[in-house]
Amino acid sequence: MLSFSLLKATACLIWPSSGWTTCGQKTASAFPTLLDATLDDLNRGLSSGIFTSVDLVNAYIERIKETTPTLNAVTEINPDAVSIAETLDLIRRQGGPLLGPLHGVPVLIKDNIATADKMNNTAGSYALLGAKVSEDSTVAAKLRKAGAILLGKAHLSQWAECRSSNSSNGWSTYGGQTLGAYYPFQDPSGSSGGSGVASSVGLAWASLGTETAGSILLPSDVNNVVGIKPTLGLTSRYLVVPISEHQDVVGPIARTVKDAAHLLGAIAGVDPSDNYTSKFPFPKTPDYAAACVKGGLLGKRLGIPRHVLHDPQEAPLSNYSVTVFDSAVDILRSAGAEIIDDIVLPGYNMTEISALLTKSLHADFAVAIEKYFGQLATNPYNITTLRELRDWTQHDSREQWPEKNTLSWDNNLAEGLRNTDPEFWDVHLRLLYLTGPQGYTGALKNHSLDAIVLPTAFAVMNAAISGTPVISVPFGRHPDDTEIIKDKTGTLNAVAPNLPFGIGFAGAPFSEETLISIAYDFEQKVQAREVIKPYIKPKSDLEDIASHNHITDRLSGLSRNPAHRFTAAVSGNLVPLTVIKGAGHEYIPLPEGENATVADFHSIRTNTKDSPAHFTSGFYKIVAGPARPAHYNFEETKYVLNGQIDILDEATGITHHLVPGDFAFFHVGSKVKFSTKSEGLAFYAVTRPVRVPHPNLKGREEDAKSKL
């Protein structure tokens, strides 16, 4: 009978606070495009009431479903995401204090960050399917406290690249293969490939990744997004599936520097469950987003260790980013940065560093994975050690062994080194020396630098080992005539036309504010996301999804908040409206050209059958009726619905709740039905309290908040 349509064809909304305008031939959409939507965009729409958190969740879910056959970036959608969004919408609608700066904003987290809800935390392996923890990981709990909606789990390389030598980036047995969006069969990089791809094409506002040695920075580099690998100890790793307690970090992946800064601020801070965060030097978490101001490069001293650019381990995969690197340097210099060129990192010997690092990570993982297994409240296969994990993997056909080997674990077990052994500390201290005093931290101090700048792919290893921060910012793309280079498995395209790459800014421990100010200014000068576009992206968008929800839910806050003003171009006048569903085929036809039949209670009667509703499309305000007894009798009416009309749109399955003060755009079209608990044919739905109900109905009124 009835349906509610987004007010776009027959109404003009003007929101002075945001500058959005939509009227006839629109100059700008009232809905941000999710491919590039920022936190400011989403908060503006949510606070204005033009869309809801439920709209956002549903839109992102549609985009995830649409891209999964091609990109496969998301392992699992939180089954409670919509209900959580409804709760957060209600808080906003009732004017209650918002939970935090991310109130009602959907975020994806990597599938190695545990949550104490209905979602799994698999690290890409069936060995952890069904495993449960007794509480959220600290970063997940912090996101909830900030008001974020945990939308789902982003795919990852199995065990964060810590199992096989012959598996591809973004592959796992549980999740399958993730692909990048900038060229067919693009290597998404790893291990946070799902987080990088999902953020890049707008499958959530932003995502969390984890890094041991490149797993935030490299997916950000090739997926045209901003990644922040924070200082070791800035963010907690509690209940995150580990590799190395000496290198693991959790950090944001987002489309802009400012959004990444917002997300970093939400998860940073001291955690008694992770003793590395005791190094957190601030009395309270800095406002990282406040560092996003123009002029951040002015006067900054930036060092360039050019000898690093000739590292044979990176060539030829990064040759083009090296070729155009000087154009990035020119931008930095023109923005007022002082370039200290050709500095030297004496400890940069990747042959030695790589050999030592393998030993170090093996020793760390053997101990850390045992600790994680011991923290599980439910351990479905009772795996407690690395050896048991290796053996289980080799005997469960779902794990695709031996097609995908377990060489990393085999070598680890053969070495038998643990991070409690004296030999480990010799290795670890040597690594810290090569990458600290002889690496980034030494160069930053010796040259009085604010940051070291390199193509992102070259900025990874030193910072990973020394525990220092790096931000990757999108910069360029490979030209159309780029020769394709396959990955190590021969299945994915590691280099190809249109593949993005970024510039990395590395700093001293806990210098994230400085790096963010530098990165933001560089981003504003370059605006790479404006010109580098994916070859495939979701077609579903927020406007498409929100148009299925009636305008009441998006405008109800306006009628209650005098600070909001809007103008509406509609056919006809605003009509006080009470909706009565009559018994049988009773109805009052509308006179031609009128929006509503103004009857005793300014009522509209509709047919109880599936024939069209007997009123025209129009824009109506729901108001309380006159303060007088209702005249009806028990034979005419079964129940009374006090104060609220619930309408189920059968075309979409969405229930809309109308109360006095709401504005509703009614469009005659798809079927709806009104809601009561009555099983009879007739009921009376009013938007005013019934002052003197019929004696026969006393005590039979429905609660004002009753739903289907």
XYZ file of C-alpha atoms in Angstrom:
708
model
C 0.000 0.000 0.000
C 2.367 2.690 1.212
C 6.074 3.134 0.918
C 8.454 5.843 1.906
C 10.909 7.231 -0.564
C 13.984 9.350 -0.114
C 13.069 12.979 -0.553
C 14.983 13.715 -3.704
C 12.494 13.932 -6.546
C 9.912 16.189 -4.913
C 11.761 18.048 -2.200
C 14.662 20.420 -1.820
C 16.712 20.168 1.379
C 19.125 22.895 2.410
C 21.485 22.313 5.320
C 23.233 25.585 6.175
C 25.595 23.984 8.667
C 27.137 21.731 6.051
C 26.636 23.559 2.824
C 24.909 20.573 1.244
C 22.235 21.445 -1.274
C 20.014 19.225 -3.342
C 17.186 20.630 -5.424
C 16.076 19.552 -8.870
C 19.296 19.342 -10.842
C 21.565 18.819 -7.857
C 24.713 20.861 -7.435
C 25.961 18.452 -4.783
C 24.593 15.219 -3.382
C 23.254 15.192 0.146
C 24.967 11.831 0.509
C 28.746 11.416 0.496
C 30.156 8.862 -1.917
C 31.441 5.994 0.196
C 34.461 5.459 -2.051
C 35.946 8.637 -0.605
C 33.749 9.537 2.393
C 35.657 10.995 5.342
C 34.763 10.953 9.013
C 33.751 14.605 8.719
C 31.392 13.695 5.858
C 29.797 10.865 7.805
C 29.468 12.796 11.053
C 27.900 15.708 9.194
C 25.248 13.482 7.665
C 24.586 11.593 10.875
C 24.246 14.716 12.995
C 22.029 16.423 10.407
C 19.800 13.374 10.187
C 20.071 12.945 6.433
C 21.135 9.325 6.998
C 21.577 6.992 9.941
C 24.141 4.532 11.183
C 21.783 1.762 10.089
C 21.893 3.241 6.590
C 25.684 3.227 6.714
C 25.893 -0.358 7.913
C 23.469 -1.578 5.263
C 25.267 0.359 2.542
C 28.658 -1.025 3.513
C 27.257 -4.558 3.721
C 25.875 -4.229 0.191
C 29.266 -3.008 -1.033
C 30.989 -5.914 0.682
C 28.597 -8.433 -0.858
C 28.998 -6.840 -4.264
C 32.804 -6.954 -4.242
C 33.387 -10.268 -2.478
C 33.358 -12.389 -5.673
C 36.119 -10.208 -7.149
C 38.103 -8.636 -4.309
C 37.237 -10.866 -1.322
C 38.458 -8.335 1.231
C 36.131 -9.168 4.120
C 36.041 -12.541 5.846
C 32.986 -12.029 7.998
C 30.260 -9.462 8.718
C 29.287 -8.858 12.324
C 25.773 -10.349 12.676
C 25.005 -7.734 15.343
C 26.136 -4.730 13.295
C 22.629 -3.566 12.383
C 21.268 -3.903 15.916
C 24.285 -2.040 17.304
C 23.668 0.698 14.742
C 20.015 0.901 15.787
C 21.044 1.416 19.405
C 23.541 4.124 18.491
C 20.963 5.815 16.254
C 18.493 5.836 19.132
C 21.027 7.502 21.421
C 21.645 10.163 18.794
C 17.940 10.627 18.080
C 17.092 11.044 21.757
C 19.768 13.689 22.181
C 21.797 11.640 24.619
C 25.548 12.108 24.899
C 27.412 10.391 22.069
C 29.711 7.561 23.079
C 32.705 9.148 21.421
C 34.137 10.688 18.255
C 33.339 7.580 16.174
C 29.715 7.276 17.330
C 27.816 5.133 14.845
C 30.651 4.887 12.305
C 31.410 1.393 10.879
C 34.984 0.104 11.072
C 36.518 -3.175 9.893
C 39.196 -4.922 11.918
C 41.721 -7.462 10.740
C 40.817 -11.100 11.336
C 43.502 -11.533 13.978
C 42.056 -8.959 16.407
C 39.828 -10.799 18.863
C 36.327 -9.761 19.896
C 34.100 -11.287 22.561
C 31.015 -11.391 20.376
C 29.580 -13.588 17.639
C 32.475 -13.005 15.250
C 35.359 -15.412 14.791
C 39.025 -14.532 15.058
C 40.718 -17.017 12.780
C 44.004 -15.505 11.568
C 42.881 -17.160 8.325
C 43.094 -20.699 9.714
C 40.489 -23.322 10.524
C 42.542 -24.057 13.633
C 40.995 -20.969 15.257
C 37.502 -21.261 13.796
C 35.158 -21.314 16.775
C 37.828 -20.211 19.234
C 36.524 -17.683 21.763
C 38.005 -15.136 24.122
C 36.461 -13.972 27.389
C 36.744 -10.271 26.566
C 37.449 -7.971 23.656
C 40.990 -7.239 22.614
C 41.978 -3.860 24.006
C 41.884 -2.081 20.656
C 38.434 -3.508 19.885
C 37.185 -2.385 23.295
C 38.595 1.085 22.687
C 36.808 1.288 19.344
C 33.511 0.386 20.977
C 34.133 2.978 23.688
C 34.709 5.585 20.972
C 31.311 4.657 19.517
C 32.514 2.745 16.471
C 30.491 -0.114 15.004
C 32.663 -3.182 14.472
C 31.297 -4.029 11.049
C 33.257 -7.208 10.460
C 36.623 -8.850 9.946
C 38.989 -7.961 7.125
C 40.809 -10.784 5.394
C 44.527 -11.351 5.905
C 47.398 -13.527 4.819
C 47.174 -16.694 6.872
C 48.858 -16.374 10.256
C 49.997 -12.919 9.096
C 52.465 -14.412 6.566
C 53.925 -16.746 9.160
C 53.244 -20.213 7.749
C 54.151 -20.866 4.105
C 56.913 -19.985 1.708
C 54.727 -20.743 -1.322
C 51.508 -18.883 -0.529
C 50.541 -15.521 -1.958
C 49.858 -12.274 -0.162
C 46.237 -12.113 0.951
C 45.717 -15.886 0.864
C 44.395 -18.077 3.642
C 42.612 -21.389 3.837
C 39.681 -19.940 5.753
C 39.229 -16.766 3.745
C 40.529 -17.578 0.270
C 42.404 -15.032 -1.851
C 42.074 -11.260 -1.539
C 42.836 -9.166 -4.629
C 43.599 -5.493 -5.079
C 41.247 -3.173 -6.950
C 43.652 -1.329 -9.254
C 44.416 -4.050 -11.791
C 42.985 -7.529 -12.398
C 44.556 -10.113 -10.083
C 46.498 -7.423 -8.257
C 48.669 -8.566 -5.373
C 47.037 -6.832 -2.369
C 50.262 -7.121 -0.372
C 50.158 -8.401 3.140
C 49.458 -9.356 5.645
C 46.750 -6.714 6.164
C 45.677 -6.926 2.526
C 41.971 -7.141 3.320
C 42.171 -4.037 5.486
C 43.973 -2.152 2.732
C 41.598 -3.185 -0.049
C 38.478 -2.617 2.067
C 39.500 0.903 3.019
C 40.555 1.692 -0.533
C 37.182 0.952 -2.145
C 34.990 2.096 0.731
C 33.789 -1.126 2.350
C 33.914 0.683 5.703
C 34.929 4.122 6.907
C 38.373 2.762 7.834
C 40.049 -0.388 9.089
C 42.591 -1.693 11.538
C 45.621 -3.653 10.450
C 48.558 -5.176 12.267
C 52.227 -5.090 11.388
C 55.320 -7.032 12.288
C 57.405 -6.042 9.274
C 55.439 -4.148 6.623
C 51.929 -5.516 7.051
C 50.289 -2.093 7.454
C 52.625 -0.025 5.303
C 52.855 -2.280 2.256
C 49.093 -2.900 1.788
C 48.607 0.857 2.200
C 51.331 1.492 -0.371
C 49.763 -0.604 -3.137
C 46.097 0.102 -2.350
C 46.180 3.907 -2.489
C 45.424 4.489 1.177
C 47.075 5.990 4.236
C 48.623 3.603 6.737
C 50.136 4.449 10.100
C 52.572 1.960 11.571
C 52.744 3.346 15.123
C 55.531 3.284 17.650
C 55.877 -0.021 19.478
C 53.965 0.587 22.712
C 51.564 3.233 21.417
C 48.758 0.690 20.864
C 47.969 -2.491 22.770
C 48.376 -5.970 21.263
C 46.373 -7.737 23.985
C 44.291 -10.552 22.434
C 45.701 -9.966 18.967
C 47.033 -13.160 17.374
C 50.781 -12.539 17.664
C 54.010 -13.025 15.807
C 56.525 -10.982 17.773
C 56.126 -9.141 21.054
C 59.181 -7.078 20.046
C 57.716 -5.842 16.748
C 53.934 -6.345 16.542
C 51.809 -3.197 16.397
C 48.163 -2.390 15.618
C 47.464 0.635 13.453
C 44.955 2.383 11.193
C 44.429 2.139 7.447
C 42.209 4.888 6.043
C 41.662 6.950 2.921
C 43.001 10.211 4.367
C 45.680 11.224 6.826
C 43.130 12.937 9.053
C 40.908 9.866 9.226
C 43.898 7.662 10.018
C 44.783 10.135 12.773
C 41.259 9.954 14.187
C 41.406 6.159 14.251
C 44.865 6.141 15.822
C 43.638 8.420 18.590
C 40.796 6.022 19.340
C 43.062 3.007 19.918
C 46.217 4.533 21.440
C 47.027 4.478 25.136
C 48.302 2.527 28.107
C 47.013 -1.008 28.676
C 47.987 -2.977 31.808
C 47.603 -6.160 29.741
C 50.438 -5.116 27.402
C 53.518 -4.018 29.307
C 55.043 -2.438 26.199
C 52.444 0.330 26.457
C 54.000 1.377 29.777
C 56.401 3.379 27.585
C 53.465 5.596 26.518
C 54.903 9.033 27.369
C 51.776 11.190 27.416
C 49.475 11.968 30.363
C 46.569 11.561 27.952
C 46.271 10.453 24.340
C 47.205 13.281 21.970
C 44.612 14.699 19.599
C 46.342 13.376 16.510
C 43.724 14.776 14.138
C 44.478 18.277 15.443
C 47.899 17.953 13.812
C 46.206 17.996 10.401
C 46.702 21.663 9.567
C 48.118 23.484 6.585
C 51.791 24.338 6.716
C 52.895 21.149 8.411
C 55.935 20.892 6.139
C 57.132 24.440 6.670
C 60.544 24.420 8.320
C 60.670 20.649 8.777
C 64.037 18.931 8.320
C 63.678 15.798 6.203
C 66.510 13.361 5.563
C 66.923 11.088 2.542
C 69.209 8.018 2.750
C 69.549 7.528 -1.004
C 71.775 4.481 -0.703
C 68.704 2.597 0.549
C 67.029 3.117 -2.838
C 69.536 0.750 -4.437
C 68.582 -2.186 -2.227
C 68.498 -5.209 -4.569
C 65.841 -6.875 -2.415
C 63.344 -4.193 -3.443
C 64.243 -3.917 -7.134
C 62.636 -4.316 -9.612
C 59.298 -4.185 -7.771
C 59.838 -0.589 -6.706
C 61.898 0.771 -9.580
C 59.219 3.166 -10.797
C 58.628 4.678 -7.361
C 62.369 5.352 -7.209
C 62.294 6.931 -10.668
C 59.666 9.491 -9.662
C 60.810 9.921 -6.065
C 62.544 13.205 -6.821
C 59.247 14.724 -7.904
C 57.969 14.025 -4.392
C 61.090 15.635 -2.964
C 60.431 18.719 -5.093
C 56.929 18.988 -3.619
C 58.325 18.727 -0.102
C 60.925 21.366 -0.790
C 58.430 23.747 -2.407
C 56.213 23.411 0.699
C 59.000 24.788 2.859
C 60.738 21.639 4.062
C 64.505 21.595 4.370
C 65.904 18.546 2.586
C 69.058 16.964 4.008
C 69.989 14.770 1.104
C 72.049 11.617 0.888
C 72.371 10.840 4.579
C 73.815 7.453 5.491
C 72.406 4.685 7.654
C 75.600 2.790 8.609
C 73.741 -0.281 9.815
C 71.702 -0.760 6.655
C 72.883 -4.201 5.554
C 69.815 -6.122 4.512
C 71.649 -9.407 4.042
C 72.673 -9.471 7.694
C 69.440 -7.913 8.935
C 67.235 -10.407 7.071
C 69.091 -13.434 8.430
C 68.975 -12.146 11.994
C 65.344 -11.117 11.686
C 64.220 -14.595 10.644
C 65.790 -16.071 13.770
C 64.329 -13.361 15.963
C 60.785 -13.734 14.655
C 60.892 -17.524 14.896
C 61.951 -17.335 18.529
C 59.261 -14.791 19.323
C 56.471 -16.668 17.551
C 57.191 -19.990 19.268
C 56.549 -18.359 22.640
C 53.863 -15.839 21.686
C 51.517 -18.319 20.006
C 51.565 -20.524 23.109
C 50.559 -17.519 25.195
C 47.678 -16.709 22.846
C 46.380 -20.284 22.885
C 46.475 -20.113 26.677
C 44.305 -16.983 26.674
C 41.457 -18.637 24.774
C 38.263 -19.299 26.691
C 37.284 -21.840 24.016
C 39.995 -23.726 22.135
C 38.107 -26.063 19.762
C 41.056 -28.290 18.846
C 43.004 -27.969 22.114
C 46.089 -26.740 20.282
C 48.577 -25.312 22.771
C 51.998 -25.199 21.068
C 53.546 -24.413 17.708
C 54.351 -28.084 17.147
C 50.728 -29.061 17.771
C 49.595 -26.308 15.404
C 51.965 -27.510 12.675
C 50.888 -31.132 13.097
C 47.181 -30.258 13.139
C 47.589 -28.146 9.999
C 49.293 -30.982 8.164
C 46.494 -33.401 9.041
C 43.408 -31.281 8.332
C 42.572 -31.309 4.624
C 41.006 -27.854 4.808
C 44.461 -26.416 5.439
C 45.636 -27.454 1.945
C 48.906 -29.030 3.026
C 51.222 -29.958 1.379
C 50.100 -27.813 -1.589
C 50.767 -24.873 0.723
C 53.730 -25.804 2.868
C 54.477 -25.062 6.512
C 58.129 -24.208 5.916
C 58.228 -21.284 8.317
C 57.025 -23.484 11.171
C 59.199 -26.417 10.080
C 62.320 -24.249 10.207
C 61.231 -22.677 13.461
C 60.813 -26.045 15.142
C 64.096 -27.321 13.695
C 65.956 -24.311 15.105
C 64.333 -24.725 18.496
C 65.124 -21.142 19.495
C 62.891 -19.343 21.988
C 62.995 -15.706 23.006
C 63.987 -16.697 26.532
C 67.290 -18.169 25.292
C 70.604 -16.237 25.544
C 71.210 -16.710 21.817
C 67.992 -14.852 21.060
C 69.119 -11.816 23.001
C 72.397 -11.702 21.090
C 70.384 -11.656 17.854
C 67.831 -9.160 19.111
C 70.347 -6.670 20.490
C 72.345 -6.800 17.255
C 69.182 -5.994 15.295
C 68.353 -3.074 17.584
C 71.860 -1.680 17.143
C 71.798 -1.918 13.336
C 68.383 -0.267 13.039
C 68.611 2.098 16.024
C 71.890 3.982 16.606
C 73.108 2.790 13.198
C 69.700 3.250 11.596
C 66.712 5.581 11.783
C 66.971 6.765 15.376
C 70.667 7.523 15.013
C 70.171 9.453 11.773
C 67.244 11.429 13.170
C 69.331 12.478 16.156
C 72.641 13.062 14.373
C 71.106 15.256 11.648
C 68.436 16.911 13.828
C 65.739 15.563 11.538
C 61.984 15.684 11.947
C 61.555 12.692 9.637
C 63.208 10.433 7.103
C 61.470 10.242 3.733
C 61.588 7.350 1.261
C 59.266 5.514 -1.105
C 57.134 3.484 1.294
C 58.487 0.096 0.220
C 61.984 1.189 1.309
C 60.881 2.664 4.647
C 59.596 -0.542 6.215
C 62.296 -2.767 7.668
C 64.327 -0.344 9.764
C 61.228 0.982 11.507
C 59.772 -2.494 12.030
C 62.796 -3.685 13.981
C 63.543 -0.460 15.862
C 59.892 0.018 16.837
C 59.642 3.487 15.320
C 56.655 5.011 13.479
C 56.068 5.421 9.740
C 53.177 6.931 7.792
C 52.550 5.978 4.170
C 50.743 8.536 1.997
C 49.476 7.839 -1.563
C 51.608 9.515 -4.207
C 51.587 7.950 -7.668
C 50.661 5.102 -9.985
C 52.497 2.906 -12.448
C 52.057 4.124 -16.039
C 49.844 2.355 -18.539
C 52.789 0.779 -20.377
C 54.210 -0.850 -17.238
C 55.428 -4.391 -17.793
C 53.603 -6.870 -15.578
C 55.702 -8.677 -12.974
C 54.216 -11.677 -11.192
C 54.523 -12.434 -7.485
C 56.594 -15.334 -6.148
C 53.760 -17.812 -6.764
C 53.217 -16.712 -10.354
C 49.506 -16.150 -9.734
C 49.206 -12.467 -8.795
C 50.370 -9.256 -10.437
C 52.916 -7.609 -8.153
C 53.677 -4.832 -10.642
C 51.189 -3.716 -13.282
C 49.708 -0.621 -14.904
C 47.786 1.672 -12.540
C 49.156 0.068 -9.374
C 49.524 2.785 -6.733
C 52.533 3.527 -4.561
C 53.170 5.894 -1.698
C 55.747 7.948 0.135
C 56.772 6.971 3.660
C 57.654 9.369 6.463
C 59.595 7.760 9.332
C 60.205 9.377 12.699
C 61.491 8.970 16.212
C 59.564 6.962 18.818
C 56.215 8.557 19.711
C 56.630 11.310 17.098
C 53.289 10.487 15.450
C 51.969 14.043 15.834
C 54.911 15.460 13.894
C 54.659 12.786 11.214
C 50.920 13.365 10.848
C 51.425 17.103 10.352
C 54.043 16.407 7.673
C 51.980 13.706 5.982
C 48.796 15.798 5.993
C 50.473 18.765 4.327
C 52.030 16.477 1.712
C 48.684 14.779 1.091
C 46.967 18.123 0.518
C 49.619 19.095 -2.011
C 49.396 15.794 -3.923
C 45.747 14.628 -3.629
C 46.658 11.281 -5.195
C 43.275 9.678 -4.527
C 41.685 12.315 -6.735
C 43.526 10.997 -9.788
C 44.315 7.338 -9.039
C 41.158 5.263 -9.403
C 40.448 1.533 -9.044
C 39.562 -0.463 -12.117
C 36.682 -2.003 -10.178
C 34.602 -0.554 -7.371
C 31.192 -1.156 -5.785
C 28.166 0.292 -7.555
C 26.002 0.348 -4.432
C 26.270 3.570 -2.485
C 24.803 5.242 0.555
C 22.187 7.162 -1.410
C 20.914 3.960 -3.015
C 20.531 2.158 0.295
C 19.165 5.080 2.290
C 16.493 5.713 -0.345
C 14.768 2.540 0.853
C 14.304 4.072 4.296
C 11.643 6.689 4.751
C 12.616 10.285 5.285
C 11.177 10.307 8.799
C 14.145 8.549 10.346
C 16.509 11.010 8.734
C 14.529 14.181 9.429
C 12.932 13.464 12.795
C 15.828 15.059 14.584
C 15.318 18.273 12.627
C 11.831 18.912 13.947
C 13.098 18.546 17.499
C 16.226 20.604 17.127
C 15.569 24.293 16.431
C 19.167 24.752 15.385
C 18.409 22.850 12.176
C 16.516 24.576 9.379
C 15.344 23.234 6.067
C 13.111 24.233 3.220
C 10.984 21.749 1.340
C 9.542 22.152 -2.124
C 6.495 19.882 -2.081
C 3.161 19.561 -3.791
C 0.507 20.770 -1.350
C 0.691 22.017 2.201
C 1.867 20.366 5.383
C -1.090 18.441 6.780
C -1.614 17.315 10.380
C -1.764 13.583 9.950
C -3.174 10.684 11.904
C -3.382 7.364 10.115
C -6.362 5.086 10.685
C -6.515 1.633 9.179
C -10.192 0.840 8.707
C -11.995 -2.452 8.960
C -12.845 -4.370 5.832
C -12.824 -2.157 2.745
C -13.658 1.033 4.581
C -11.831 4.074 3.285
C -12.334 7.754 2.589
C -11.273 8.560 -0.984
C -9.105 11.611 -1.476
C -10.500 14.527 -3.416
C -8.458 15.074 -6.554
C -5.410 17.256 -5.985
C -5.446 17.012 -2.189
C -2.740 15.476 -0.042
C -5.027 14.036 2.610
C -8.616 13.710 3.655
C -9.055 15.981 6.643
C -11.577 14.092 8.716
C -12.540 14.251 12.366
C -9.031 13.379 13.491
C -7.269 14.637 10.357
C -7.298 11.019 9.329
C -6.437 8.918 6.326
C -8.184 5.604 5.954
C -6.587 2.848 3.941
C -7.722 -0.488 2.643
C -6.863 -3.546 4.704
C -6.309 -5.533 1.503
C -3.468 -5.167 -0.967
C -5.108 -2.505 -3.103
C -3.383 0.896 -3.312
C -3.681 3.341 -0.444
C -6.311 6.021 -0.974
C -4.182 9.114 -0.716
C -1.614 10.803 -2.887
C 2.114 11.158 -2.560
C 3.143 14.136 -0.494
C 5.158 15.567 2.354
C 3.413 15.419 5.737
C 4.142 16.436 9.281
C 3.044 14.069 12.031
C 1.385 16.063 14.836
C -0.552 15.238 17.967
C -4.299 15.187 17.487
C -6.869 17.256 19.368
C -7.188 16.726 23.109
C -10.609 15.102 23.174
C -11.935 11.598 23.622
C -11.695 9.348 20.649
C -15.100 8.367 19.337
C -15.151 4.809 18.404
C -16.622 1.737 19.981
C -15.331 -1.688 20.814
C -16.921 -3.240 17.756
C -14.983 -0.895 15.470
C -11.597 -1.103 17.147
C -9.608 -3.842 18.799
C -6.592 -2.041 20.221
C -5.201 1.456 20.492
C -1.602 2.295 19.659
C -0.620 5.231 21.836
C 1.835 7.821 20.601
C 3.616 5.955 17.799
C 2.825 4.408 14.438
C 4.996 1.495 13.346
C 4.911 0.804 9.620
C 6.543 -2.198 7.990
C 7.613 -1.584 4.413
C 7.191 -5.057 2.958
C 9.254 -4.135 -0.077
C 12.380 -3.621 2.010
C 11.600 -5.399 5.262
C 12.302 -2.206 7.186
C 10.051 -1.017 10.008
C 9.651 2.755 10.362
C 8.549 4.413 13.584
C 6.505 7.629 13.332
C 5.910 9.829 16.363
C 4.601 13.378 16.733
C 7.099 15.829 15.310
C 8.343 13.553 12.557
C 8.301 14.561 8.927
C 7.416 11.852 6.448
C 7.487 11.772 2.678
C 4.755 9.326 1.658
C 5.068 7.788 -1.771
C 2.258 5.576 -2.976
C 3.844 2.466 -4.361
C 5.034 -0.684 -2.678
C 3.089 -2.436 0.042
C 3.296 -1.628 3.724
C 1.299 -2.686 6.724
C 0.655 -1.047 10.046
C 1.741 -2.666 13.288
C -0.228 -3.677 16.357
C -0.385 -6.777 18.460
C -4.029 -7.226 17.514
C -4.976 -10.292 15.534
C -8.246 -8.692 14.464
C -9.008 -7.009 11.171
C -9.303 -3.509 12.526
C -7.198 -1.270 14.649
C -6.861 2.396 15.299
C -3.402 4.014 15.040
C -3.079 7.559 16.378
C -0.178 9.923 16.872
C -1.659 11.536 19.954
C -2.137 10.125 23.431
C -5.695 8.918 23.933
C -6.948 11.067 26.789
C -10.207 9.228 27.493
C -10.175 5.750 25.998
C -13.367 3.792 25.572
C -14.154 1.844 28.776
C -14.123 -1.429 26.894
C -10.534 -0.729 25.801
C -9.133 0.324 29.170
C -5.971 -1.605 29.940
C -5.736 -2.940 26.386
C -3.667 -0.114 24.919
C -0.414 -1.082 23.298
C 2.791 0.342 24.686
C 3.967 3.411 22.802
C 7.171 1.648 21.778
C 5.621 -1.586 20.594
C 7.041 -3.020 17.389
C 6.186 -5.811 15.018
